Amino acid sequence: MSVNRGNFTLNWGSFRERLTGIRDMGAIGYLAAIAMVAAATLVCNQARPYLSPVNMVMGYLLVVVLAALFLGRRPAMLSAFLGVLAFDFFFVPPRFSFSVEEKEYLMTFFALFTVGLVISSLVAQARERLDALKVRERQTTNLYHLSRDLAAATDTGALVKAAVEKIEQSIGGEVAVFLAREGELELAAGSEGFAPERARLEVAEWALRSRRMAGAGTDAHGSDPLTYVPLKALLETHGVLVLRLDEDDILHPEELHRLLNAYASQIAMALERLRLLRQAQETRILKERENLERALLNSISHDLRTPLTAITGALSAVLEEGDKLNTASRDELLQTAREEAARLNRFVGNLLDMTRLQAGVLQLKKEPCDVQDLVGTALATVEPRLAGIAVSVRLADELPLACLDFVLMLQVLVNLLDNALKHAAAGGELEVAARVVGERLEIGVADRGPGVPEADLARIFEKFYRTPVPEVVGGTGLGLSICRGIVEAHGGSIRAEQREGKGLRIVVEVPLGVAAEGRADEE
């Protein structure tokens, strides 16, 4: 069957044929039925001396079955009709004539034709059911492959590209996926060279708003040569699937529309999954940001209030009770105020340094530095807090000059010493060591405190992270994070490791730079 539409001639059933792999043979099927009847006649003629004419009916019934099985219902009916004529003409006396001497053969003709029609009908129905099962199987396989590829897609671009490829393979034609972004449709992916013109997008937008199929083969905008399928999720329409199908496909709409809707549902659900995943990620990031801000506020409120309270109390006591205080008490209060002011200054400095690191505006001023001078200056900075702490300094012999930003690396060592002092109890010990490993300078600061759980070694360099060890004195959780930022800015690395027995060692490695080469040349 064919239908003319404009300048196109549309043939019935090509969509089903593409899904099942079985083509309607058309005129070839009828010719094949005629050939099979002729072949059966030749075989029966060879067997005529050995068989009675009635037994030859079985040969023609076999032809009917084969025709119904391989050629279709109509060629099988033709073979039944031709079988009756051939049997009458060639084998029923008088031969080579359609006249019948014995009237009982009329019943044979009727039975042959009737049985042939019934057999052809039953076999054709079985074949059609088999074709329908093949259609369902192929559709299920295509949907499985599509859902598998969509599930593997991690972003929208990969998802729509996989959708276009699978639909091209299973349905044919040209495919494009338009996604709704800020109320407008944008082309996300499509077949090569297929980009519907702007006028066609009006129909696509109608399909998006109405959540209904439109275009060729549908009731809405049926004159449009393209087919538009909305990508409908549960509460949202994500876009429109646009197809330019083969002309004969739109005349077989029931199975085609069912398959297109199934494809569109799969794509819409995958897009919905990505949308929900992005929302979940944004929610997680927002929650982490809120936690970070809460930690920052708690840290600032605590670490600002504590030294300010001490400073205010000490100065108030000096001002209000100055005449009643002896010199030692007054000096002790002023010393407390100075130490707390220095602590507050370090805290504010850490905040400013962290802001500079996050903003990416930290600029290094590298110059040849003496490692021994760097370590000595750092120890001198924290000397007021070393009372009762044994400090061991182990520097390798003939350490070369290192190309570093002295001020920033000094801050790194001070922060590491400050962290070690928090862990070291009264009467404890600290160890500062420096050596050259290959082309890198390695500086380690170690203590004999309670240490850090193995699972938390990598986290101690995160912002605002504080170890869960209860003996540790509280802090802002910024010092080690700042150390990592400064060290990485030098092209180095920082790590923490457990000491034998107990304690923690933090190791900094930075490239020696051109300063070491210059020292070597001088020697």
Short mmCIF file of C-alpha atoms in Angstrom, two decimals:
data_model
loop_
_atom_site.label_atom_id
_atom_site.label_comp_id
_atom_site.label_asym_id
_atom_site.label_seq_id
_atom_site.Cartn_x
_atom_site.Cartn_y
_atom_site.Cartn_z
CA MET A 1 0.00 0.00 0.00
CA SER A 2 1.28 3.50 -0.81
CA VAL A 3 0.05 7.00 -0.18
CA ASN A 4 1.05 10.17 -1.99
CA ARG A 5 1.68 13.20 0.20
CA GLY A 6 3.02 16.20 -1.68
CA ASN A 7 5.99 15.09 -3.68
CA PHE A 8 6.62 12.02 -1.51
CA THR A 9 5.46 8.42 -1.96
CA LEU A 10 5.11 6.73 1.41
CA ASN A 11 5.27 2.92 1.70
CA TRP A 12 3.45 1.10 4.49
CA GLY A 13 5.28 -0.78 7.20
CA SER A 14 8.98 0.14 6.85
CA PHE A 15 9.24 1.05 10.54
CA ARG A 16 8.08 -2.40 11.60
CA GLU A 17 10.37 -3.98 9.01
CA ARG A 18 13.34 -2.08 10.38
CA LEU A 19 12.54 -3.20 13.93
CA THR A 20 11.95 -6.88 13.04
CA GLY A 21 14.46 -7.24 10.24
CA ILE A 22 11.72 -8.76 8.03
CA ARG A 23 10.66 -6.94 4.90
CA ASP A 24 7.29 -7.11 3.14
CA MET A 25 8.21 -8.83 -0.14
CA GLY A 26 5.34 -7.30 -2.14
CA ALA A 27 5.12 -8.56 -5.74
CA ILE A 28 8.12 -10.80 -5.17
CA GLY A 29 6.11 -12.72 -2.61
CA TYR A 30 3.33 -13.44 -5.11
CA LEU A 31 5.82 -14.57 -7.75
CA ALA A 32 7.48 -16.82 -5.18
CA ALA A 33 4.08 -18.37 -4.32
CA ILE A 34 3.45 -19.08 -8.02
CA ALA A 35 6.92 -20.63 -8.33
CA MET A 36 6.33 -22.85 -5.29
CA VAL A 37 3.01 -24.12 -6.72
CA ALA A 38 4.75 -24.84 -10.04
CA ALA A 39 7.54 -26.72 -8.21
CA ALA A 40 4.98 -28.77 -6.25
CA THR A 41 3.20 -29.60 -9.54
CA LEU A 42 6.45 -30.88 -11.08
CA VAL A 43 7.23 -33.02 -8.05
CA CYS A 44 3.72 -34.47 -7.98
CA ASN A 45 3.88 -35.20 -11.69
CA GLN A 46 7.05 -37.23 -11.14
CA ALA A 47 5.30 -39.15 -8.37
CA ARG A 48 2.03 -39.63 -10.31
CA PRO A 49 2.72 -43.28 -11.28
CA TYR A 50 3.13 -44.16 -7.61
CA LEU A 51 0.42 -42.03 -5.92
CA SER A 52 -3.26 -41.59 -6.30
CA PRO A 53 -4.43 -38.04 -7.16
CA VAL A 54 -5.93 -37.53 -3.68
CA ASN A 55 -2.54 -38.08 -2.00
CA MET A 56 -1.03 -35.29 -4.09
CA VAL A 57 -3.16 -32.80 -2.16
CA MET A 58 -0.55 -33.04 0.65
CA GLY A 59 2.09 -31.47 -1.56
CA TYR A 60 -0.05 -28.42 -2.24
CA LEU A 61 -0.92 -28.08 1.45
CA LEU A 62 2.80 -28.10 2.22
CA VAL A 63 3.24 -25.24 -0.27
CA VAL A 64 0.48 -23.27 1.51
CA VAL A 65 2.21 -23.74 4.88
CA LEU A 66 5.61 -22.67 3.52
CA ALA A 67 4.11 -19.66 1.76
CA ALA A 68 2.29 -18.56 4.91
CA LEU A 69 5.43 -19.03 6.98
CA PHE A 70 7.91 -17.21 4.74
CA LEU A 71 5.89 -15.04 2.33
CA GLY A 72 2.89 -13.82 4.28
CA ARG A 73 -0.86 -14.24 4.45
CA ARG A 74 -1.81 -13.05 0.91
CA PRO A 75 0.82 -15.05 -0.98
CA ALA A 76 -0.32 -18.12 1.03
CA MET A 77 -3.96 -17.54 -0.02
CA LEU A 78 -2.83 -17.22 -3.62
CA SER A 79 -0.89 -20.50 -3.33
CA ALA A 80 -4.03 -22.21 -1.96
CA PHE A 81 -6.09 -20.99 -4.90
CA LEU A 82 -3.45 -21.88 -7.49
CA GLY A 83 -2.95 -25.28 -5.82
CA VAL A 84 -6.63 -26.14 -6.35
CA LEU A 85 -6.43 -25.10 -10.02
CA ALA A 86 -3.17 -26.99 -10.64
CA PHE A 87 -4.46 -30.11 -8.92
CA ASP A 88 -7.64 -30.02 -11.03
CA PHE A 89 -5.87 -29.25 -14.30
CA PHE A 90 -2.93 -31.63 -14.10
CA PHE A 91 -4.06 -34.59 -12.00
CA VAL A 92 -7.89 -34.90 -11.86
CA PRO A 93 -9.35 -36.84 -14.80
CA PRO A 94 -9.79 -35.70 -17.46
CA ARG A 95 -6.25 -34.26 -17.27
CA PHE A 96 -5.34 -30.91 -18.79
CA SER A 97 -8.91 -29.75 -18.40
CA PHE A 98 -10.86 -27.94 -15.67
CA SER A 99 -13.87 -30.20 -16.19
CA VAL A 100 -14.49 -32.85 -13.53
CA GLU A 101 -15.94 -36.28 -14.34
CA GLU A 102 -16.19 -37.54 -10.76
CA LYS A 103 -18.17 -35.11 -8.63
CA GLU A 104 -16.52 -36.24 -5.37
CA TYR A 105 -13.42 -34.29 -6.45
CA LEU A 106 -15.44 -31.10 -5.97
CA MET A 107 -15.41 -31.86 -2.26
CA THR A 108 -11.66 -32.43 -2.48
CA PHE A 109 -11.21 -29.03 -4.15
CA PHE A 110 -13.33 -27.35 -1.52
CA ALA A 111 -11.48 -29.08 1.32
CA LEU A 112 -8.08 -28.27 -0.22
CA PHE A 113 -8.94 -24.62 -0.64
CA THR A 114 -10.58 -24.30 2.80
CA VAL A 115 -7.81 -26.08 4.64
CA GLY A 116 -5.27 -24.01 2.72
CA LEU A 117 -6.99 -20.80 3.80
CA VAL A 118 -7.20 -21.94 7.43
CA ILE A 119 -3.59 -23.07 7.49
CA SER A 120 -2.40 -19.86 5.83
CA SER A 121 -4.40 -17.79 8.31
CA LEU A 122 -3.11 -19.66 11.36
CA VAL A 123 0.50 -19.67 10.20
CA ALA A 124 0.28 -15.99 9.23
CA GLN A 125 -1.13 -15.13 12.68
CA ALA A 126 1.71 -17.02 14.32
CA ARG A 127 4.16 -15.19 12.12
CA GLU A 128 2.61 -11.83 13.00
CA ARG A 129 2.82 -12.66 16.70
CA LEU A 130 6.46 -13.58 16.20
CA ASP A 131 7.02 -10.28 14.41
CA ALA A 132 5.32 -8.43 17.26
CA LEU A 133 7.54 -10.19 19.76
CA LYS A 134 10.57 -9.23 17.71
CA VAL A 135 9.35 -5.64 17.72
CA ARG A 136 9.00 -5.69 21.51
CA GLU A 137 12.34 -7.40 21.92
CA ARG A 138 14.11 -4.90 19.68
CA GLN A 139 12.41 -1.99 21.41
CA THR A 140 13.32 -3.34 24.84
CA THR A 141 16.91 -3.88 23.74
CA ASN A 142 17.12 -0.36 22.34
CA LEU A 143 15.61 1.09 25.51
CA TYR A 144 18.06 -0.90 27.62
CA HIS A 145 21.06 0.32 25.63
CA LEU A 146 19.77 3.88 25.78
CA SER A 147 19.15 3.76 29.54
CA ARG A 148 22.58 2.19 30.06
CA ASP A 149 24.34 4.95 28.13
CA LEU A 150 22.25 7.63 29.80
CA ALA A 151 23.05 6.23 33.23
CA ALA A 152 26.77 6.32 32.42
CA ALA A 153 26.62 9.99 31.35
CA THR A 154 28.01 12.35 34.00
CA ASP A 155 27.04 15.63 32.37
CA THR A 156 24.31 17.00 30.14
CA GLY A 157 26.50 17.16 27.02
CA ALA A 158 27.44 13.47 27.16
CA LEU A 159 23.86 12.54 27.96
CA VAL A 160 22.21 14.24 24.98
CA LYS A 161 24.98 13.05 22.64
CA ALA A 162 24.37 9.44 23.69
CA ALA A 163 20.63 9.94 23.23
CA VAL A 164 21.04 11.24 19.68
CA GLU A 165 23.35 8.36 18.70
CA LYS A 166 21.04 5.65 20.07
CA ILE A 167 17.91 7.10 18.48
CA GLU A 168 19.68 7.39 15.12
CA GLN A 169 20.71 3.74 15.32
CA SER A 170 17.29 2.38 16.31
CA ILE A 171 14.81 4.61 14.47
CA GLY A 172 16.82 6.26 11.74
CA GLY A 173 16.27 9.72 10.32
CA GLU A 174 17.83 12.84 11.80
CA VAL A 175 17.61 13.76 15.48
CA ALA A 176 18.15 16.89 17.55
CA VAL A 177 17.72 17.54 21.27
CA PHE A 178 16.67 21.02 22.40
CA LEU A 179 16.87 21.86 26.11
CA ALA A 180 14.89 24.56 27.87
CA ARG A 181 17.20 27.15 29.42
CA GLU A 182 15.82 30.33 30.94
CA GLY A 183 12.55 29.88 29.11
CA GLU A 184 14.12 29.38 25.65
CA LEU A 185 15.04 26.29 23.67
CA GLU A 186 18.71 25.80 22.86
CA LEU A 187 20.21 23.11 20.66
CA ALA A 188 22.14 20.72 22.92
CA ALA A 189 23.04 17.97 20.42
CA GLY A 190 21.96 16.76 17.01
CA SER A 191 22.72 14.70 13.95
CA GLU A 192 25.45 16.02 11.73
CA GLY A 193 24.12 18.83 9.56
CA PHE A 194 20.67 18.77 11.16
CA ALA A 195 19.69 22.12 12.69
CA PRO A 196 15.99 23.02 12.41
CA GLU A 197 15.40 26.58 11.33
CA ARG A 198 14.00 29.14 13.73
CA ALA A 199 10.47 28.89 12.33
CA ARG A 200 10.35 25.23 13.33
CA LEU A 201 11.17 26.10 16.91
CA GLU A 202 7.75 27.69 17.33
CA VAL A 203 6.20 24.23 17.04
CA ALA A 204 8.88 22.87 19.39
CA GLU A 205 8.03 25.57 21.93
CA TRP A 206 4.35 24.68 21.60
CA ALA A 207 5.19 21.03 22.34
CA LEU A 208 7.28 22.18 25.31
CA ARG A 209 4.46 24.26 26.78
CA SER A 210 1.63 21.81 26.06
CA ARG A 211 3.68 18.66 26.92
CA ARG A 212 2.20 16.99 23.81
CA MET A 213 3.69 15.48 20.67
CA ALA A 214 3.42 17.62 17.55
CA GLY A 215 4.39 17.61 13.91
CA ALA A 216 4.34 14.90 11.27
CA GLY A 217 2.21 11.89 12.12
CA THR A 218 0.35 13.65 14.96
CA ASP A 219 -2.89 15.60 15.33
CA ALA A 220 -1.12 18.85 16.27
CA HIS A 221 0.70 20.77 13.49
CA GLY A 222 0.50 17.67 11.31
CA SER A 223 1.63 19.58 8.20
CA ASP A 224 5.08 20.16 9.71
CA PRO A 225 7.65 17.75 8.22
CA LEU A 226 9.36 17.29 11.60
CA THR A 227 8.16 15.40 14.66
CA TYR A 228 8.42 17.00 18.10
CA VAL A 229 8.41 14.96 21.32
CA PRO A 230 8.51 16.78 24.70
CA LEU A 231 10.99 15.50 27.28
CA LYS A 232 8.56 15.24 30.18
CA ALA A 233 9.71 14.50 33.70
CA LEU A 234 7.37 14.24 36.66
CA LEU A 235 7.00 17.96 37.32
CA GLU A 236 9.11 19.60 34.64
CA THR A 237 9.58 19.51 30.88
CA HIS A 238 13.32 19.64 30.19
CA GLY A 239 13.22 20.12 26.43
CA VAL A 240 12.04 18.75 23.12
CA LEU A 241 13.23 15.86 20.95
CA VAL A 242 13.04 16.89 17.26
CA LEU A 243 13.17 14.26 14.50
CA ARG A 244 13.10 14.26 10.71
CA LEU A 245 11.88 10.73 10.07
CA ASP A 246 11.78 8.72 6.87
CA GLU A 247 8.60 9.50 4.99
CA ASP A 248 7.16 6.00 5.42
CA ASP A 249 7.62 5.93 9.20
CA ILE A 250 4.98 8.52 10.00
CA LEU A 251 2.29 6.32 8.42
CA HIS A 252 2.86 3.69 11.10
CA PRO A 253 2.38 5.98 14.13
CA GLU A 254 1.21 3.67 16.91
CA GLU A 255 4.41 1.73 17.53
CA LEU A 256 6.57 4.68 16.49
CA HIS A 257 4.92 7.08 18.94
CA ARG A 258 5.07 4.53 21.72
CA LEU A 259 8.79 4.05 21.16
CA LEU A 260 9.46 7.79 20.84
CA ASN A 261 7.60 8.48 24.07
CA ALA A 262 9.59 5.75 25.79
CA TYR A 263 12.85 7.27 24.53
CA ALA A 264 11.76 10.75 25.57
CA SER A 265 10.84 9.48 29.05
CA GLN A 266 14.24 7.86 29.46
CA ILE A 267 16.03 11.04 28.40
CA ALA A 268 13.83 13.21 30.62
CA MET A 269 14.46 10.98 33.64
CA ALA A 270 18.21 11.08 33.00
CA LEU A 271 18.11 14.89 32.74
CA GLU A 272 16.06 14.98 35.94
CA ARG A 273 18.66 12.78 37.63
CA LEU A 274 21.44 15.17 36.63
CA ARG A 275 19.38 18.13 37.81
CA LEU A 276 18.74 16.53 41.19
CA LEU A 277 22.40 15.55 41.41
CA ARG A 278 23.45 19.15 40.77
CA GLN A 279 20.97 20.34 43.37
CA ALA A 280 22.34 17.82 45.85
CA GLN A 281 25.89 18.98 45.15
CA GLU A 282 24.87 22.61 45.51
CA THR A 283 23.10 21.78 48.75
CA ARG A 284 26.16 19.97 50.04
CA ILE A 285 28.44 22.85 49.06
CA LEU A 286 26.03 25.30 50.68
CA LYS A 287 25.97 23.21 53.84
CA GLU A 288 29.76 23.00 53.91
CA ARG A 289 29.94 26.75 53.38
CA GLU A 290 27.51 27.32 56.21
CA ASN A 291 29.53 25.01 58.44
CA LEU A 292 32.70 26.84 57.45
CA GLU A 293 31.14 30.21 58.17
CA ARG A 294 29.80 28.95 61.48
CA ALA A 295 33.23 27.62 62.40
CA LEU A 296 34.78 30.91 61.35
CA LEU A 297 32.35 32.92 63.46
CA ASN A 298 32.82 30.63 66.45
CA SER A 299 36.58 30.75 66.07
CA ILE A 300 36.70 34.50 65.65
CA SER A 301 34.32 35.13 68.54
CA HIS A 302 36.32 32.86 70.83
CA ASP A 303 39.84 33.76 69.74
CA LEU A 304 39.11 37.47 69.70
CA ARG A 305 37.17 37.55 72.94
CA THR A 306 39.71 35.56 74.98
CA PRO A 307 42.77 37.82 74.45
CA LEU A 308 40.65 40.97 74.50
CA THR A 309 39.18 39.94 77.84
CA ALA A 310 42.64 39.28 79.25
CA ILE A 311 44.01 42.57 77.92
CA THR A 312 41.03 44.52 79.19
CA GLY A 313 41.20 42.90 82.61
CA ALA A 314 44.95 43.45 83.00
CA LEU A 315 44.85 47.10 81.90
CA SER A 316 41.76 47.79 84.01
CA ALA A 317 43.51 46.35 87.07
CA VAL A 318 46.59 48.47 86.42
CA LEU A 319 44.54 51.63 85.90
CA GLU A 320 42.11 51.12 88.78
CA GLU A 321 44.37 49.41 91.32
CA GLY A 322 47.71 50.79 90.22
CA ASP A 323 48.48 52.52 93.51
CA LYS A 324 47.72 49.37 95.48
CA LEU A 325 49.77 47.01 93.31
CA ASN A 326 53.41 46.35 93.90
CA THR A 327 55.87 46.54 91.05
CA ALA A 328 55.97 42.77 90.45
CA SER A 329 52.18 42.44 90.20
CA ARG A 330 51.91 45.41 87.89
CA ASP A 331 54.67 44.10 85.65
CA GLU A 332 52.98 40.68 85.57
CA LEU A 333 49.67 42.21 84.49
CA LEU A 334 51.37 44.30 81.80
CA GLN A 335 53.30 41.24 80.60
CA THR A 336 50.01 39.32 80.36
CA ALA A 337 48.45 42.14 78.36
CA ARG A 338 51.43 42.20 75.99
CA GLU A 339 51.36 38.41 75.45
CA GLU A 340 47.63 38.44 74.77
CA ALA A 341 48.05 41.39 72.41
CA ALA A 342 50.74 39.43 70.54
CA ARG A 343 48.41 36.42 70.43
CA LEU A 344 45.63 38.59 69.06
CA ASN A 345 48.01 40.06 66.49
CA ARG A 346 49.01 36.56 65.33
CA PHE A 347 45.36 35.58 65.00
CA VAL A 348 44.47 38.64 62.91
CA GLY A 349 47.60 38.09 60.85
CA ASN A 350 46.56 34.49 60.16
CA LEU A 351 43.15 35.68 59.00
CA LEU A 352 44.73 38.21 56.67
CA ASP A 353 47.22 35.66 55.34
CA MET A 354 44.44 33.14 54.68
CA THR A 355 42.52 35.83 52.80
CA ARG A 356 45.57 36.56 50.66
CA LEU A 357 46.10 32.87 49.94
CA GLN A 358 42.45 32.33 48.94
CA ALA A 359 42.49 35.44 46.75
CA GLY A 360 45.65 34.23 45.00
CA VAL A 361 47.47 37.52 45.56
CA LEU A 362 50.33 36.06 47.61
CA GLN A 363 53.56 37.19 45.95
CA LEU A 364 56.85 35.60 46.87
CA LYS A 365 60.02 37.64 47.25
CA LYS A 366 62.61 34.92 46.91
CA GLU A 367 66.19 35.51 47.84
CA PRO A 368 69.09 33.35 49.06
CA CYS A 369 68.40 32.51 52.69
CA ASP A 370 70.57 30.92 55.37
CA VAL A 371 68.63 28.02 56.85
CA GLN A 372 70.40 28.34 60.20
CA ASP A 373 69.40 31.99 60.38
CA LEU A 374 65.81 31.08 59.46
CA VAL A 375 65.56 28.47 62.23
CA GLY A 376 67.24 30.74 64.80
CA THR A 377 64.92 33.62 64.05
CA ALA A 378 61.87 31.38 64.37
CA LEU A 379 63.03 30.04 67.74
CA ALA A 380 63.73 33.57 68.95
CA THR A 381 60.19 34.59 67.98
CA VAL A 382 58.59 31.91 70.17
CA GLU A 383 61.24 32.04 72.92
CA PRO A 384 58.91 33.59 75.53
CA ARG A 385 56.71 30.48 75.29
CA LEU A 386 59.57 27.95 75.49
CA ALA A 387 59.84 28.06 79.27
CA GLY A 388 60.09 24.51 80.57
CA ILE A 389 60.40 23.05 77.05
CA ALA A 390 63.61 21.36 75.91
CA VAL A 391 64.42 22.32 72.32
CA SER A 392 66.74 20.19 70.21
CA VAL A 393 68.09 21.69 66.96
CA ARG A 394 69.69 19.34 64.44
CA LEU A 395 70.94 21.01 61.30
CA ALA A 396 72.97 19.14 58.71
CA ASP A 397 76.53 20.32 58.12
CA GLU A 398 77.16 22.84 55.37
CA LEU A 399 73.55 23.49 54.49
CA PRO A 400 73.41 25.46 51.22
CA LEU A 401 71.55 28.69 50.80
CA ALA A 402 67.93 28.18 49.82
CA CYS A 403 66.01 30.48 47.48
CA LEU A 404 63.01 31.36 49.67
CA ASP A 405 60.78 34.17 50.78
CA PHE A 406 62.39 34.61 54.22
CA VAL A 407 59.44 36.38 55.85
CA LEU A 408 56.86 33.84 54.70
CA MET A 409 58.98 30.78 55.50
CA LEU A 410 59.66 32.30 58.90
CA GLN A 411 55.91 32.45 59.44
CA VAL A 412 55.70 28.76 58.44
CA LEU A 413 58.27 27.75 61.06
CA VAL A 414 56.68 29.95 63.72
CA ASN A 415 53.27 28.38 63.02
CA LEU A 416 54.77 24.88 63.18
CA LEU A 417 56.53 25.67 66.46
CA ASP A 418 53.35 27.22 67.84
CA ASN A 419 51.42 24.07 66.89
CA ALA A 420 54.08 21.86 68.53
CA LEU A 421 53.98 23.96 71.70
CA LYS A 422 50.25 23.36 72.00
CA HIS A 423 50.93 19.63 72.05
CA ALA A 424 54.02 19.68 74.25
CA ALA A 425 53.29 19.55 77.99
CA ALA A 426 55.46 21.27 80.57
CA GLY A 427 58.80 19.54 80.73
CA GLY A 428 58.34 18.21 77.19
CA GLU A 429 60.67 18.54 74.24
CA LEU A 430 60.68 19.88 70.70
CA GLU A 431 62.95 18.94 67.86
CA VAL A 432 63.82 21.08 64.85
CA ALA A 433 65.83 19.42 62.07
CA ALA A 434 66.94 20.48 58.59
CA ARG A 435 68.75 18.60 55.84
CA VAL A 436 69.09 18.43 52.07
CA VAL A 437 67.40 15.56 50.20
CA GLY A 438 68.34 15.60 46.53
CA GLU A 439 67.48 19.07 45.22
CA ARG A 440 65.11 19.89 48.05
CA LEU A 441 65.44 21.34 51.51
CA GLU A 442 63.65 19.35 54.23
CA ILE A 443 62.75 21.00 57.55
CA GLY A 444 60.99 19.04 60.28
CA VAL A 445 59.39 20.15 63.55
CA ALA A 446 58.54 17.36 66.01
CA ASP A 447 57.04 17.09 69.50
CA ARG A 448 56.34 14.40 72.05
CA GLY A 449 52.71 15.24 72.59
CA PRO A 450 49.75 12.85 72.35
CA GLY A 451 49.96 12.86 68.55
CA VAL A 452 47.12 12.78 66.03
CA PRO A 453 44.92 9.81 65.02
CA GLU A 454 46.15 8.19 61.81
CA ALA A 455 42.89 8.99 60.02
CA ASP A 456 43.29 12.70 60.77
CA LEU A 457 46.86 13.16 59.55
CA ALA A 458 45.78 14.46 56.12
CA ARG A 459 43.00 16.64 57.56
CA ILE A 460 45.09 18.71 59.98
CA PHE A 461 46.03 21.00 57.08
CA GLU A 462 42.40 21.87 56.34
CA LYS A 463 41.03 25.26 57.32
CA PHE A 464 39.47 25.43 60.78
CA TYR A 465 40.14 21.76 61.44
CA ARG A 466 41.09 20.92 65.01
CA THR A 467 42.28 17.53 66.18
CA PRO A 468 39.89 15.58 68.41
CA VAL A 469 42.67 14.83 70.92
CA PRO A 470 41.25 16.19 74.20
CA GLU A 471 44.62 17.23 75.64
CA VAL A 472 45.23 19.69 72.82
CA VAL A 473 44.82 23.35 73.60
CA GLY A 474 42.25 25.04 71.37
CA GLY A 475 43.24 27.14 68.38
CA THR A 476 41.82 28.70 65.25
CA GLY A 477 42.67 25.81 62.95
CA LEU A 478 44.29 28.21 60.47
CA GLY A 479 48.00 27.92 61.25
CA LEU A 480 48.75 24.64 59.45
CA SER A 481 46.46 25.57 56.56
CA ILE A 482 48.44 28.77 56.08
CA CYS A 483 51.65 26.75 56.23
CA ARG A 484 50.44 24.50 53.44
CA GLY A 485 49.46 27.48 51.28
CA ILE A 486 52.85 29.18 51.69
CA VAL A 487 54.82 25.97 51.15
CA GLU A 488 52.85 25.07 48.02
CA ALA A 489 53.39 28.61 46.74
CA HIS A 490 57.12 27.83 46.96
CA GLY A 491 56.55 24.69 44.88
CA GLY A 492 57.01 22.43 47.89
CA SER A 493 54.96 20.04 49.99
CA ILE A 494 54.08 19.53 53.65
CA ARG A 495 53.07 16.35 55.45
CA ALA A 496 52.46 15.04 58.94
CA GLU A 497 53.68 11.69 60.30
CA GLN A 498 53.59 9.86 63.59
CA ARG A 499 56.78 9.56 65.63
CA GLU A 500 57.94 6.32 67.16
CA GLY A 501 56.62 6.07 70.66
CA LYS A 502 54.38 9.10 70.63
CA GLY A 503 54.34 12.55 69.14
CA LEU A 504 53.94 14.19 65.76
CA ARG A 505 56.42 15.35 63.17
CA ILE A 506 55.52 17.85 60.46
CA VAL A 507 57.92 17.88 57.50
CA VAL A 508 58.27 20.71 54.98
CA GLU A 509 60.04 20.16 51.67
CA VAL A 510 60.84 23.05 49.32
CA PRO A 511 63.10 23.26 46.25
CA LEU A 512 66.53 24.69 46.97
CA GLY A 513 66.30 26.80 43.82
CA VAL A 514 69.11 28.67 42.08
CA ALA A 515 70.71 29.60 45.40
CA ALA A 516 72.07 26.07 45.88
CA GLU A 517 73.51 26.07 42.36
CA GLY A 518 75.23 29.38 43.04
CA ARG A 519 76.71 28.04 46.27
CA ALA A 520 78.01 24.97 44.50
CA ASP A 521 79.61 27.07 41.79
CA GLU A 522 81.35 29.18 44.41
CA GLU A 523 82.85 26.11 46.06
#
